[in-house]
PDB file of C-alpha atoms and ligand atoms in Angstrom:
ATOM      1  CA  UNK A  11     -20.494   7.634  26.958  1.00 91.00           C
ATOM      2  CA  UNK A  12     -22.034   7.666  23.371  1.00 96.00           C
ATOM      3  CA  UNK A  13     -18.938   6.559  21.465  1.00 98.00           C
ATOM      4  CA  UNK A  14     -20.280   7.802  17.745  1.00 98.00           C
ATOM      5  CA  UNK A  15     -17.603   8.787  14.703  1.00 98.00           C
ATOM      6  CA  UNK A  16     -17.297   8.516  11.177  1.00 98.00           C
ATOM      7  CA  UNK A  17     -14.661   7.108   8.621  1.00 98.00           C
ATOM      8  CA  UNK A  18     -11.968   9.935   8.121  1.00 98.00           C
ATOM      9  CA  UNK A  19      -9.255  10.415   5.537  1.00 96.00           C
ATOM     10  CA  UNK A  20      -5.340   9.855   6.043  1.00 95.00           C
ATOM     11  CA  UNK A  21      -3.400  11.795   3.743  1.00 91.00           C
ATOM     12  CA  UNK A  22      -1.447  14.475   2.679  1.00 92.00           C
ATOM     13  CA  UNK A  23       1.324  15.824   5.259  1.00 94.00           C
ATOM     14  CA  UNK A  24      -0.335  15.613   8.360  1.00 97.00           C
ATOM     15  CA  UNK A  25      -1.440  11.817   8.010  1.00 97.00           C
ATOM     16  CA  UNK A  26      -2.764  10.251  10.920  1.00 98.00           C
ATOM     17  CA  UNK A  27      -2.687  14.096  12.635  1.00 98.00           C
ATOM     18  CA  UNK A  28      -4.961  14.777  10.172  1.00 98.00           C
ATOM     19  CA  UNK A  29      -6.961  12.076  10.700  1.00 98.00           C
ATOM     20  CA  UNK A  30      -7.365  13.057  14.412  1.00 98.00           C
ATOM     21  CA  UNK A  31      -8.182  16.534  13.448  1.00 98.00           C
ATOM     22  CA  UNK A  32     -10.846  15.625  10.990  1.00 98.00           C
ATOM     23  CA  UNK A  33     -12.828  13.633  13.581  1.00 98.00           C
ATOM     24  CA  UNK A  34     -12.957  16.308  16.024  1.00 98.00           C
ATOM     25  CA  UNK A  35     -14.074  18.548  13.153  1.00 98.00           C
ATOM     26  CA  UNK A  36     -17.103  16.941  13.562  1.00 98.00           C
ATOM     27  CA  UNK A  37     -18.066  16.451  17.000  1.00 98.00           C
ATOM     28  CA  UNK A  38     -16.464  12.861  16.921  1.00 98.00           C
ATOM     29  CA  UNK A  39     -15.097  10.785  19.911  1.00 98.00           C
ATOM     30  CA  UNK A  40     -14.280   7.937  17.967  1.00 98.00           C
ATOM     31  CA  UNK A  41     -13.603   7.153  14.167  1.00 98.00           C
ATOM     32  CA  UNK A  42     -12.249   4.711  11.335  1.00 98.00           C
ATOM     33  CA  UNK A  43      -9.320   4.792   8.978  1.00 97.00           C
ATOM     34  CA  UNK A  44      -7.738   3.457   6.140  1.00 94.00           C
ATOM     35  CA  UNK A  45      -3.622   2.853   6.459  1.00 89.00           C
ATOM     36  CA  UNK A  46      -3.691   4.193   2.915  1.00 85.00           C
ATOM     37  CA  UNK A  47      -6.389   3.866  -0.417  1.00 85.00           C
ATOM     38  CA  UNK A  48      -8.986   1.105   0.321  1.00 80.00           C
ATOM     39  CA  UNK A  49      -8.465   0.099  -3.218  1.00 83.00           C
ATOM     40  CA  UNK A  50      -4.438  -0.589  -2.911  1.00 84.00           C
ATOM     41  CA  UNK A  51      -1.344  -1.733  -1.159  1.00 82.00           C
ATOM     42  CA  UNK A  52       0.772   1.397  -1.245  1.00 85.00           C
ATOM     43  CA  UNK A  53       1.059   2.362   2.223  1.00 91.00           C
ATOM     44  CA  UNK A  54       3.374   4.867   3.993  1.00 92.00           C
ATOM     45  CA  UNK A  55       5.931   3.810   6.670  1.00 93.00           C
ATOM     46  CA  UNK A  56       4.680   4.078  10.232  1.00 95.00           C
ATOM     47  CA  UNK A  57       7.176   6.963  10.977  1.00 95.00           C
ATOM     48  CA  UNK A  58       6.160   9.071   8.732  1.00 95.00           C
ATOM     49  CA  UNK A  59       2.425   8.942   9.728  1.00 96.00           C
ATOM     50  CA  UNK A  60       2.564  11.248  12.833  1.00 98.00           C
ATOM     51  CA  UNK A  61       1.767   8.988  15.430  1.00 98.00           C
ATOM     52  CA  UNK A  62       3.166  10.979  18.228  1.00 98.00           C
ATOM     53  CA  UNK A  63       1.465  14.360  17.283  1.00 98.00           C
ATOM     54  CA  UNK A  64      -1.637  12.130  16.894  1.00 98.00           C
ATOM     55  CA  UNK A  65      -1.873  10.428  19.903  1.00 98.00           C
ATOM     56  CA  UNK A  66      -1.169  13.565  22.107  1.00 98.00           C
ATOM     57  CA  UNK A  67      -4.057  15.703  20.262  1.00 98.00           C
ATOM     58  CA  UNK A  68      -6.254  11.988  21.143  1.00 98.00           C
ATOM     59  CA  UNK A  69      -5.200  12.187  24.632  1.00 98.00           C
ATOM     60  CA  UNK A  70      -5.433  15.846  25.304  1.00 98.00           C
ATOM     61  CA  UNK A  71      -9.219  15.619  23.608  1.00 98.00           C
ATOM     62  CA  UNK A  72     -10.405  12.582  25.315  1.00 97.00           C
ATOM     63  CA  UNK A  73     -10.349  10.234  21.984  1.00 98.00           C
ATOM     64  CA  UNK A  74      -9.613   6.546  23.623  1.00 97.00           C
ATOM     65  CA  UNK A  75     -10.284   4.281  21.040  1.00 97.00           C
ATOM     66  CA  UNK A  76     -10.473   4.173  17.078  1.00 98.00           C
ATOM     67  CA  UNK A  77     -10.544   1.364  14.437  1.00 98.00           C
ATOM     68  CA  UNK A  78      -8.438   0.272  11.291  1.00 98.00           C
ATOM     69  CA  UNK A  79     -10.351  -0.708   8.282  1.00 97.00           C
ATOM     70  CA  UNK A  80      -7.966  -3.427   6.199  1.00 95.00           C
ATOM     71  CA  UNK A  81      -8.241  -2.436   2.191  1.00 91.00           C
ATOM     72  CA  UNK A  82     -10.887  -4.198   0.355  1.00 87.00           C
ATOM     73  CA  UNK A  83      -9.579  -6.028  -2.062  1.00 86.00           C
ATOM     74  CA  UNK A  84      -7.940  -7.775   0.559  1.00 92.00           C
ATOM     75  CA  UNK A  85      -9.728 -11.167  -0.366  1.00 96.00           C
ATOM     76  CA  UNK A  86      -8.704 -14.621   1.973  1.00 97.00           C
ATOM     77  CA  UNK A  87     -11.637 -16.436   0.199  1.00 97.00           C
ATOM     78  CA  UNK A  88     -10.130 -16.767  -3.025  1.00 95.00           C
ATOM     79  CA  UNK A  89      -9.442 -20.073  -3.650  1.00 93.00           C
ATOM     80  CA  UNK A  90      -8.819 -19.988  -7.256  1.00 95.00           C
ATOM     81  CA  UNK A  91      -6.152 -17.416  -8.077  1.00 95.00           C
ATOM     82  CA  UNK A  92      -3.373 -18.160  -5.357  1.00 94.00           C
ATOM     83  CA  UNK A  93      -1.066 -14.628  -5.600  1.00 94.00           C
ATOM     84  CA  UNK A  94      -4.513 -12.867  -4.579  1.00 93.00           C
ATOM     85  CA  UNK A  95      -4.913 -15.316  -1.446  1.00 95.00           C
ATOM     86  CA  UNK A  96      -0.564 -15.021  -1.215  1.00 94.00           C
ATOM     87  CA  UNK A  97      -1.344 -10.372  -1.254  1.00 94.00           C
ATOM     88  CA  UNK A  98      -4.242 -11.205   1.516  1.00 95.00           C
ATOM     89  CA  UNK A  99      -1.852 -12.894   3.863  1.00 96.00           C
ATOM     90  CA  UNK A 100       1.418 -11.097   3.743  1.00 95.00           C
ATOM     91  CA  UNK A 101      -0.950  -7.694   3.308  1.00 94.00           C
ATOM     92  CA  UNK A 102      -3.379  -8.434   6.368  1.00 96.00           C
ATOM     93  CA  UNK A 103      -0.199  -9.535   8.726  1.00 96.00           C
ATOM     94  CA  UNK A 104       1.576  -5.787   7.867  1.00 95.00           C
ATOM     95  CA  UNK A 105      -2.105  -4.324   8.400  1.00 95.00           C
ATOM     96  CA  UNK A 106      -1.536  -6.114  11.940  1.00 97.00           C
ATOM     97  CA  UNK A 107       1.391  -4.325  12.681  1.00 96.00           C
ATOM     98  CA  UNK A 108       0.458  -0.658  11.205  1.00 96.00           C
ATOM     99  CA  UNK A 109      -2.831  -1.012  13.579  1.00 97.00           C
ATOM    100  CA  UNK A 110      -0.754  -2.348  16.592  1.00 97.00           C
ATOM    101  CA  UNK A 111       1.693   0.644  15.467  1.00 97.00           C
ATOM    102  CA  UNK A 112      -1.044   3.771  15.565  1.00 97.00           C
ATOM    103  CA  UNK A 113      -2.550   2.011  18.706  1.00 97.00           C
ATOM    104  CA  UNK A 114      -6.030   0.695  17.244  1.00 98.00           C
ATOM    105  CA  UNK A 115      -7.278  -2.805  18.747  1.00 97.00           C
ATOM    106  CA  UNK A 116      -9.751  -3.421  16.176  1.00 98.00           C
ATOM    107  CA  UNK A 117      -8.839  -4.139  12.372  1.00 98.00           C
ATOM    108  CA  UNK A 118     -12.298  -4.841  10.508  1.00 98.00           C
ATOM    109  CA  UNK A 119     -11.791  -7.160   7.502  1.00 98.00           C
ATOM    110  CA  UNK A 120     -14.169  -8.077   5.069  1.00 98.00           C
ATOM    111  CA  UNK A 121     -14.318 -11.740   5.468  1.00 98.00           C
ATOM    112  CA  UNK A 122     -13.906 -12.644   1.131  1.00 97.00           C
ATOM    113  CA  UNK A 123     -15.427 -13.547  -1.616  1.00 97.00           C
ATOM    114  CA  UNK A 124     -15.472 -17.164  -2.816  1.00 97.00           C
ATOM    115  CA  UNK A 125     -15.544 -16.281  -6.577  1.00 96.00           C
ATOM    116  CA  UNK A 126     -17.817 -18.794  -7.842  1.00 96.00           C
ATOM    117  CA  UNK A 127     -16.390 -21.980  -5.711  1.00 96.00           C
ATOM    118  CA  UNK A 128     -19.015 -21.669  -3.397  1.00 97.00           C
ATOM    119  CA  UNK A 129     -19.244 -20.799   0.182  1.00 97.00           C
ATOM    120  CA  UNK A 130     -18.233 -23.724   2.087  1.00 97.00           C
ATOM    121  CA  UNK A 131     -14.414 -23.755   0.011  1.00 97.00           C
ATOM    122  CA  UNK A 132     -14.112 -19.863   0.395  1.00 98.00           C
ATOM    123  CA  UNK A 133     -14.953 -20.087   4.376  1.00 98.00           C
ATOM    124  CA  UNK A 134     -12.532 -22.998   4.401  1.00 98.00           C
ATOM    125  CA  UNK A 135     -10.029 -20.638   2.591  1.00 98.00           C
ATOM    126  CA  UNK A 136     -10.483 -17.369   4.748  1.00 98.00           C
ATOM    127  CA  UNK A 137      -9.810 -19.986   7.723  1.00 98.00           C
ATOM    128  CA  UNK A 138      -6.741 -21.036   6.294  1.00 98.00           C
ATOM    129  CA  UNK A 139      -5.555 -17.506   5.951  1.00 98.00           C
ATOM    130  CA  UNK A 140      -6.792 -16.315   9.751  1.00 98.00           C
ATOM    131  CA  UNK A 141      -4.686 -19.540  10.760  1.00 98.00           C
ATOM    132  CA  UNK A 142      -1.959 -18.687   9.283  1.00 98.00           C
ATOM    133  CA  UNK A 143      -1.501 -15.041  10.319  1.00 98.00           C
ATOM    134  CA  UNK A 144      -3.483 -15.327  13.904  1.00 98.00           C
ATOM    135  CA  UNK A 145      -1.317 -16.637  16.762  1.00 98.00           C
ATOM    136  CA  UNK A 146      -1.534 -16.113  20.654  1.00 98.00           C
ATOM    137  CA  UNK A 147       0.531 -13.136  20.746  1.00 97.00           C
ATOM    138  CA  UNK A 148      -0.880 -11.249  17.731  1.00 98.00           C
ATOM    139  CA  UNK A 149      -1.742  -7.835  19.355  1.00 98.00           C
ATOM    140  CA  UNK A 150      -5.128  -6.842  17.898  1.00 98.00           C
ATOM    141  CA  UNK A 151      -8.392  -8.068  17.140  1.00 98.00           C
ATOM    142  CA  UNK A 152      -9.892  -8.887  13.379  1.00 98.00           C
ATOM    143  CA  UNK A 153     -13.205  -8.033  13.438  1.00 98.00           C
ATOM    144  CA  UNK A 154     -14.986 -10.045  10.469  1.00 98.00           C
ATOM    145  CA  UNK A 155     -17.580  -7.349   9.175  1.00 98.00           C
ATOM    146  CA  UNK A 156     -21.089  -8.633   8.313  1.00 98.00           C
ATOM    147  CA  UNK A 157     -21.383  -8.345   4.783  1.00 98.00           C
ATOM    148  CA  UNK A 158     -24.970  -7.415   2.286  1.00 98.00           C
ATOM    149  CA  UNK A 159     -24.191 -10.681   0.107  1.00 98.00           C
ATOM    150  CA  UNK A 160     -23.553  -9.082  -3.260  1.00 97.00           C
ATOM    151  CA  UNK A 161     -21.797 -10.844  -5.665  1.00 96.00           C
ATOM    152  CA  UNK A 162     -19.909 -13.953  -3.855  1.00 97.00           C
ATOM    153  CA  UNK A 163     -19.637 -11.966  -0.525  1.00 98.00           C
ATOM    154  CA  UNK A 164     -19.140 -14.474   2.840  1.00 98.00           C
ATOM    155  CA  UNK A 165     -20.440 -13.357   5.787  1.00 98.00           C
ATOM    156  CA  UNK A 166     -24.010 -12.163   5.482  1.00 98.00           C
ATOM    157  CA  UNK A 167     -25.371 -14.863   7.446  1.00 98.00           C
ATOM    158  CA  UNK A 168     -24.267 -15.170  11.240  1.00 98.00           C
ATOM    159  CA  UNK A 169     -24.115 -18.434  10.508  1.00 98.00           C
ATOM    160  CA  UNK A 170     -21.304 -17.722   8.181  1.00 98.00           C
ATOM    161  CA  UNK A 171     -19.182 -15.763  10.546  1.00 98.00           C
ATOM    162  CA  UNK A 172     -19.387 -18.714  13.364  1.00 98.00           C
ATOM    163  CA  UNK A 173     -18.349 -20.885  11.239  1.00 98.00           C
ATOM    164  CA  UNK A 174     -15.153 -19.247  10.477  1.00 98.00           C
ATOM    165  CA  UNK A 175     -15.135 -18.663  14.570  1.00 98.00           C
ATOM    166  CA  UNK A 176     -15.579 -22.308  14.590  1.00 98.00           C
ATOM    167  CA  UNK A 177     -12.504 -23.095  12.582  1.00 98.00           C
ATOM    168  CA  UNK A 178     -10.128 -20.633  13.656  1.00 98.00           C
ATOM    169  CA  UNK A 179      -7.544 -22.081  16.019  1.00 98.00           C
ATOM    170  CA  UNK A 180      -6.987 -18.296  17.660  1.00 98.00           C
ATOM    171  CA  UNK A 181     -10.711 -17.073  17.644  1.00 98.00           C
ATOM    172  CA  UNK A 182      -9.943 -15.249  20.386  1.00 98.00           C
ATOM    173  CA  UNK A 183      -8.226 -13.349  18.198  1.00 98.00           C
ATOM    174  CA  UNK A 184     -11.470 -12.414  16.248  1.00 98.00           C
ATOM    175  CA  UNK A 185     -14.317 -10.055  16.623  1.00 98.00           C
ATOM    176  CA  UNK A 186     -17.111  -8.705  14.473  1.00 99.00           C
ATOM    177  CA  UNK A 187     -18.100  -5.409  13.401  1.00 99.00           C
ATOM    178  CA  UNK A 188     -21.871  -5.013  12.253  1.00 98.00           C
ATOM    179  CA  UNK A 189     -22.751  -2.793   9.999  1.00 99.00           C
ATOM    180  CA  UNK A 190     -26.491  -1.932   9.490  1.00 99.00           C
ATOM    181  CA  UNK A 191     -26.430  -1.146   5.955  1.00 99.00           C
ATOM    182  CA  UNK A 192     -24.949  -4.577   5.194  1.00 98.00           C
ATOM    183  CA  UNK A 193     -27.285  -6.555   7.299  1.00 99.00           C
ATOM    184  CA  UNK A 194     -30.452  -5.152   5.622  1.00 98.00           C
ATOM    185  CA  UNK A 195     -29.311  -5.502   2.830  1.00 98.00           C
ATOM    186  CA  UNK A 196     -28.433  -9.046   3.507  1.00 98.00           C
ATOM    187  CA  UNK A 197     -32.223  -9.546   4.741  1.00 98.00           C
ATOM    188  CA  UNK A 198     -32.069  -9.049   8.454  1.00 98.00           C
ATOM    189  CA  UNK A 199     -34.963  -6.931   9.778  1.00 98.00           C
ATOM    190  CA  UNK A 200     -32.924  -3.789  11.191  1.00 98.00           C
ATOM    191  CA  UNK A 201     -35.940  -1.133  10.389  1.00 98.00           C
ATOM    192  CA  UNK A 202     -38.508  -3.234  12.781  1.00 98.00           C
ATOM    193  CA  UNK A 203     -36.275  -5.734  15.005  1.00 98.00           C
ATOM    194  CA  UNK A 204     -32.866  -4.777  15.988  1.00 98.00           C
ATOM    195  CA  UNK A 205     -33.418  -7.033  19.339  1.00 98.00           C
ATOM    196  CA  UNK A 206     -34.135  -9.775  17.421  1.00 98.00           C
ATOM    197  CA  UNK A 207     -31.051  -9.776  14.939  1.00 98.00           C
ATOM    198  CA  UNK A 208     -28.959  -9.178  18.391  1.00 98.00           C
ATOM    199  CA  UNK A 209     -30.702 -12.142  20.250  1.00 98.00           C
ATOM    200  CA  UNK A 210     -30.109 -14.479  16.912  1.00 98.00           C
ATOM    201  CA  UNK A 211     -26.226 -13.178  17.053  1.00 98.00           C
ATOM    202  CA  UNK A 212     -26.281 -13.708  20.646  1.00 98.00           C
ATOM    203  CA  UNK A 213     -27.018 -17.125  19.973  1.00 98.00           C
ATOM    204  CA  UNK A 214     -24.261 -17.807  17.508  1.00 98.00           C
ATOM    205  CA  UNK A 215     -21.648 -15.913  18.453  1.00 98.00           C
ATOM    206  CA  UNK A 216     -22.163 -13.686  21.770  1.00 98.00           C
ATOM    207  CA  UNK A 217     -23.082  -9.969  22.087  1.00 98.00           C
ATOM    208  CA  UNK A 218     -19.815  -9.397  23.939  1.00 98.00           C
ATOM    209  CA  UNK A 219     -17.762 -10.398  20.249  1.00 98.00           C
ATOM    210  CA  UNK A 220     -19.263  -6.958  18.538  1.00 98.00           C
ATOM    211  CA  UNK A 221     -16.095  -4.700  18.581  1.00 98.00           C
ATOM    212  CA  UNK A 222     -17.928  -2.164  15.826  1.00 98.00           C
ATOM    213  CA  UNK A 223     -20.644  -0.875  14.588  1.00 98.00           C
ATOM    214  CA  UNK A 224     -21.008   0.490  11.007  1.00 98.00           C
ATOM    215  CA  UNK A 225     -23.999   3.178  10.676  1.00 98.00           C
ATOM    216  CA  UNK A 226     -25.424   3.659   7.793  1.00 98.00           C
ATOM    217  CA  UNK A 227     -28.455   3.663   5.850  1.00 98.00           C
ATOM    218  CA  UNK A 228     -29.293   1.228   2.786  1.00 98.00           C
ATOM    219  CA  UNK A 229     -30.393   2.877  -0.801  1.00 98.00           C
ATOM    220  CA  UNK A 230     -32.297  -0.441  -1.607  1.00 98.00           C
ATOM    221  CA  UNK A 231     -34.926  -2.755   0.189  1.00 98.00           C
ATOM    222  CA  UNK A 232     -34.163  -5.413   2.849  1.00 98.00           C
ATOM    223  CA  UNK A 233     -33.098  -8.406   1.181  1.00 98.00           C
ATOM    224  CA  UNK A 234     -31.590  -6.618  -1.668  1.00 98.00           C
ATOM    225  CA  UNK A 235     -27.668  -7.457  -1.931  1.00 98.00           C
ATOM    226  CA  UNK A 236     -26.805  -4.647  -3.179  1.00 98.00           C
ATOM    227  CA  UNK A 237     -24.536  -2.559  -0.400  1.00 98.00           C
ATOM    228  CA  UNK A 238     -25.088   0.931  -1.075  1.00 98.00           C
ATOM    229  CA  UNK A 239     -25.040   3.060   1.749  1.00 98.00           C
ATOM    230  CA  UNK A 240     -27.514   6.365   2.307  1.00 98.00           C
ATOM    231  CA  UNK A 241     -27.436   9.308   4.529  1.00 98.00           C
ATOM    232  CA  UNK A 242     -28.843   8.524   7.969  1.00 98.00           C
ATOM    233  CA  UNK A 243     -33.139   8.784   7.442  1.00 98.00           C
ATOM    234  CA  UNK A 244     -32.293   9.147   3.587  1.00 98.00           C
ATOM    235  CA  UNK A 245     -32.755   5.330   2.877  1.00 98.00           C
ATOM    236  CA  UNK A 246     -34.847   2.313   3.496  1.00 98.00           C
ATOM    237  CA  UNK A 247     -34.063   1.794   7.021  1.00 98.00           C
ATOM    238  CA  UNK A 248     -34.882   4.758   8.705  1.00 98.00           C
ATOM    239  CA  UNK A 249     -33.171   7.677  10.918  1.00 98.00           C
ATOM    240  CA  UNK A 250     -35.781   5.930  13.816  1.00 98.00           C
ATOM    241  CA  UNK A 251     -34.354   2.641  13.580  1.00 98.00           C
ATOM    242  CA  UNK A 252     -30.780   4.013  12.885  1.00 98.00           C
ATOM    243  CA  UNK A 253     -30.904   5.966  16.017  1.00 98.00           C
ATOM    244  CA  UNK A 254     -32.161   2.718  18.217  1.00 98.00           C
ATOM    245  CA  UNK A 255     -28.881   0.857  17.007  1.00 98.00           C
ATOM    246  CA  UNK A 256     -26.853   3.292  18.041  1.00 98.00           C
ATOM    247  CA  UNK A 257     -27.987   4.128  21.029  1.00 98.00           C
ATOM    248  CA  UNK A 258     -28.696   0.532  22.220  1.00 98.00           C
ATOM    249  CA  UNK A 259     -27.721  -0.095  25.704  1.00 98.00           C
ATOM    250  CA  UNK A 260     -25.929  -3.350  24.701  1.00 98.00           C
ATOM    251  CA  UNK A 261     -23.908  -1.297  22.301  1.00 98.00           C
ATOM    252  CA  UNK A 262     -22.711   1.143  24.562  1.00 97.00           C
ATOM    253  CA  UNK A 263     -19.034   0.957  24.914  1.00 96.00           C
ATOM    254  CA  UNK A 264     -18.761  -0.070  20.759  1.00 98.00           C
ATOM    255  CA  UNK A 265     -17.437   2.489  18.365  1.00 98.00           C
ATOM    256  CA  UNK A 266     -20.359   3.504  15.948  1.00 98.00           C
ATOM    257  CA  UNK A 267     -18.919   4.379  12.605  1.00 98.00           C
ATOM    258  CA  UNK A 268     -20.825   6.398  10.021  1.00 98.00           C
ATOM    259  CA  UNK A 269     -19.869   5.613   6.514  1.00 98.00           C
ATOM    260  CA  UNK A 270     -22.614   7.499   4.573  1.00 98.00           C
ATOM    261  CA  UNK A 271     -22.104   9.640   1.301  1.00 98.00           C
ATOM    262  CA  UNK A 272     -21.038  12.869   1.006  1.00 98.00           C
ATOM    263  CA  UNK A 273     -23.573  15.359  -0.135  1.00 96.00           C
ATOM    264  CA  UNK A 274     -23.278  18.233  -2.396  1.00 95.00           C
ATOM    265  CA  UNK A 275     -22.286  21.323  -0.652  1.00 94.00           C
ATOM    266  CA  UNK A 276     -25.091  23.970  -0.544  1.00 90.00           C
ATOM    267  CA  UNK A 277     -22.756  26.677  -1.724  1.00 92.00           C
ATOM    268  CA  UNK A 278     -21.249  24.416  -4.672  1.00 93.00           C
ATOM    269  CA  UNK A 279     -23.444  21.630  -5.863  1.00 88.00           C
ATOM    270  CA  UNK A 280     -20.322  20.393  -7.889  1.00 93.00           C
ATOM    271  CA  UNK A 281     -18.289  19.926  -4.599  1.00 95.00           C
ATOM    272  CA  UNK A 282     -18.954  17.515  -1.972  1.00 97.00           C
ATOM    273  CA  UNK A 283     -19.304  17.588   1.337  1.00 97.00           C
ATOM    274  CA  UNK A 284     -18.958  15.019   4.490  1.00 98.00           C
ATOM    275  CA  UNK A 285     -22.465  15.058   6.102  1.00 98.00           C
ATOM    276  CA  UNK A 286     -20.779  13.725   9.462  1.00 98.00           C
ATOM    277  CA  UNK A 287     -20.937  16.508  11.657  1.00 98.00           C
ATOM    278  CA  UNK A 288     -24.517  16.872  10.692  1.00 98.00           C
ATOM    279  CA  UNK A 289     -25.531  13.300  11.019  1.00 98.00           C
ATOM    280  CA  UNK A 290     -23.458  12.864  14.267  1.00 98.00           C
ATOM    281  CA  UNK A 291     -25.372  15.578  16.368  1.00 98.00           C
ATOM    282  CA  UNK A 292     -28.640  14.579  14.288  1.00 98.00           C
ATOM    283  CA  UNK A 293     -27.662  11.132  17.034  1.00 98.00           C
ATOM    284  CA  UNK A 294     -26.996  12.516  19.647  1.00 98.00           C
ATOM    285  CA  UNK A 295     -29.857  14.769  19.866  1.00 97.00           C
ATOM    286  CA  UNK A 296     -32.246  11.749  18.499  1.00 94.00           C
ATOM    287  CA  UNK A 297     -34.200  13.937  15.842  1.00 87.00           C
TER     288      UNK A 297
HETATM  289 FE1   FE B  22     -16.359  -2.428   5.257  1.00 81.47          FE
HETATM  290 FE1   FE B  23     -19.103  -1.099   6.525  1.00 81.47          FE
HETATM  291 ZN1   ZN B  24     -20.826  -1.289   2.504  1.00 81.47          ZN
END
């Protein structure tokens, strides 16, 4: 089956319900979600996000798996300003539990950003961090998400992410989730050679440790560092090359998560719109 969804809300009174709901709105069989604002730490109690009502509407419309995206300023790299690295810890283990709690296996986490110290102490940091909150009975997976570069970013070269493999006493406990916008932009050859960026990966860290896919186009030129995502075709990568990703037999039973803009609605140019639905049957009808 083509698993293909988008990143959906969580809010309001329906909560996770809602987040169910929202994905089928648009043709979805998988999808992504925030516990709460990407950009804070405020998060609901489990209870009152619905699970139940959630999990039956999943059930009775043939939804099996979704992922958790952990906020991001969640940032293990920092090695300078210790009650940031002290929030990533305690933050990431309750992001654990919610994820465990709404039945996701997959929590994608933006590996950190050394803030000026330099790679090698911010990997040695984020390491730190994934020992201390990973242990043999910890019941999902981290997937470190391939990241465009910008700024101090860790984790746009594979070679980054083994590393941190390397050094983790429960890698078994870790996964990664690519995502297409972020690898162009961090100079990998996505428009042209998707087999080859999957052969160097296989390399360093095995096909079989790609738990997610992030689809989306870039705004700027391979190589640039800048992470901005476009509409699918509407960018530098191309709906062709877009459309080879995520239909790539490898690929095949990973999630593939759009996270493109909204557009302006046709009817109110002030308002905006998802362009999921759109861009998901745009996939699955390869045009
Ligand atoms: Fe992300
Ligand atoms: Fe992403
Ligand atoms: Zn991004």
């Amino acid at each position: 089956m083509f698993l293909i969804g988008s990143h959906v809300g969580m809010s309001g009174k329906e909560m996770f319900l809602g987040s169910v709901k929202e994905a089928l709105s648009y043709d979805a069989n998988t999808f992504m979600v925030y516990t709460g604002a990407p950009q804070n730490t405020r998060r609901k109690d489990l209870s009152e996000l619905k699970i139940p009502e959630a999990k039956a509407l999943m059930k009775e419309s043939g939804i099996e798996q979704f992922i958790v995206h952990a906020p991001y300023i969640i940032n293990l790299g920092n090695a300078v300003n210790p009650s940031t690295y002290e929030l990533a810890v305690s933050f990431l283990e309750k992001e654990i539990t919610r994820s465990a709690g709404m039945g996701s296996r997959i929590l994608v986490l933006h590996p950190g950003s050394h803030v000026g110290e330099g790679a090698q102490i911010g990997i040695k940091k984020i390491v730190e961090g994934l020992n201390q909150i990973l242990s043999a009975d910890t019941p999902v997976y981290i997937a470190l998400e391939t990241m465009a570069g910008k700024g101090s970013e860790i984790g746009s070269r594979f070679e980054e992410l083994a590393e941190i493999y390397d050094k983790t006493v429960h890698s078994e406990k870790l996964r990664v989730c690519m995502d297409t916008c972020h690898m162009h932009d961090a100079g990998y050859d996505v428009t042209h050679d998707f087999d080859g960026i999957l052969t160097a990966f296989d390399k360093l860290l095995g096909i079989s440790q790609i738990a997610a896919v992030h689809l989306n186009d870039s705004k700027n030129p391979q190589g640039a560092h800048k992470d901005r995502h476009a509409n699918l075709g509407d960018g530098c990568i191309g709906f062709e090359a877009l459309s080879y990703v995520a239909h790539h037999p490898a690929l095949e039973t990973v999630p593939k998560i759009l996270e493109t803009p909204y557009l302006p609605s046709p009817e109110d140019p002030k308002k905006k719109v998802p362009p999921y639905k759109e861009e998901i049957q745009r996939l699955r009808e390869k045009v």
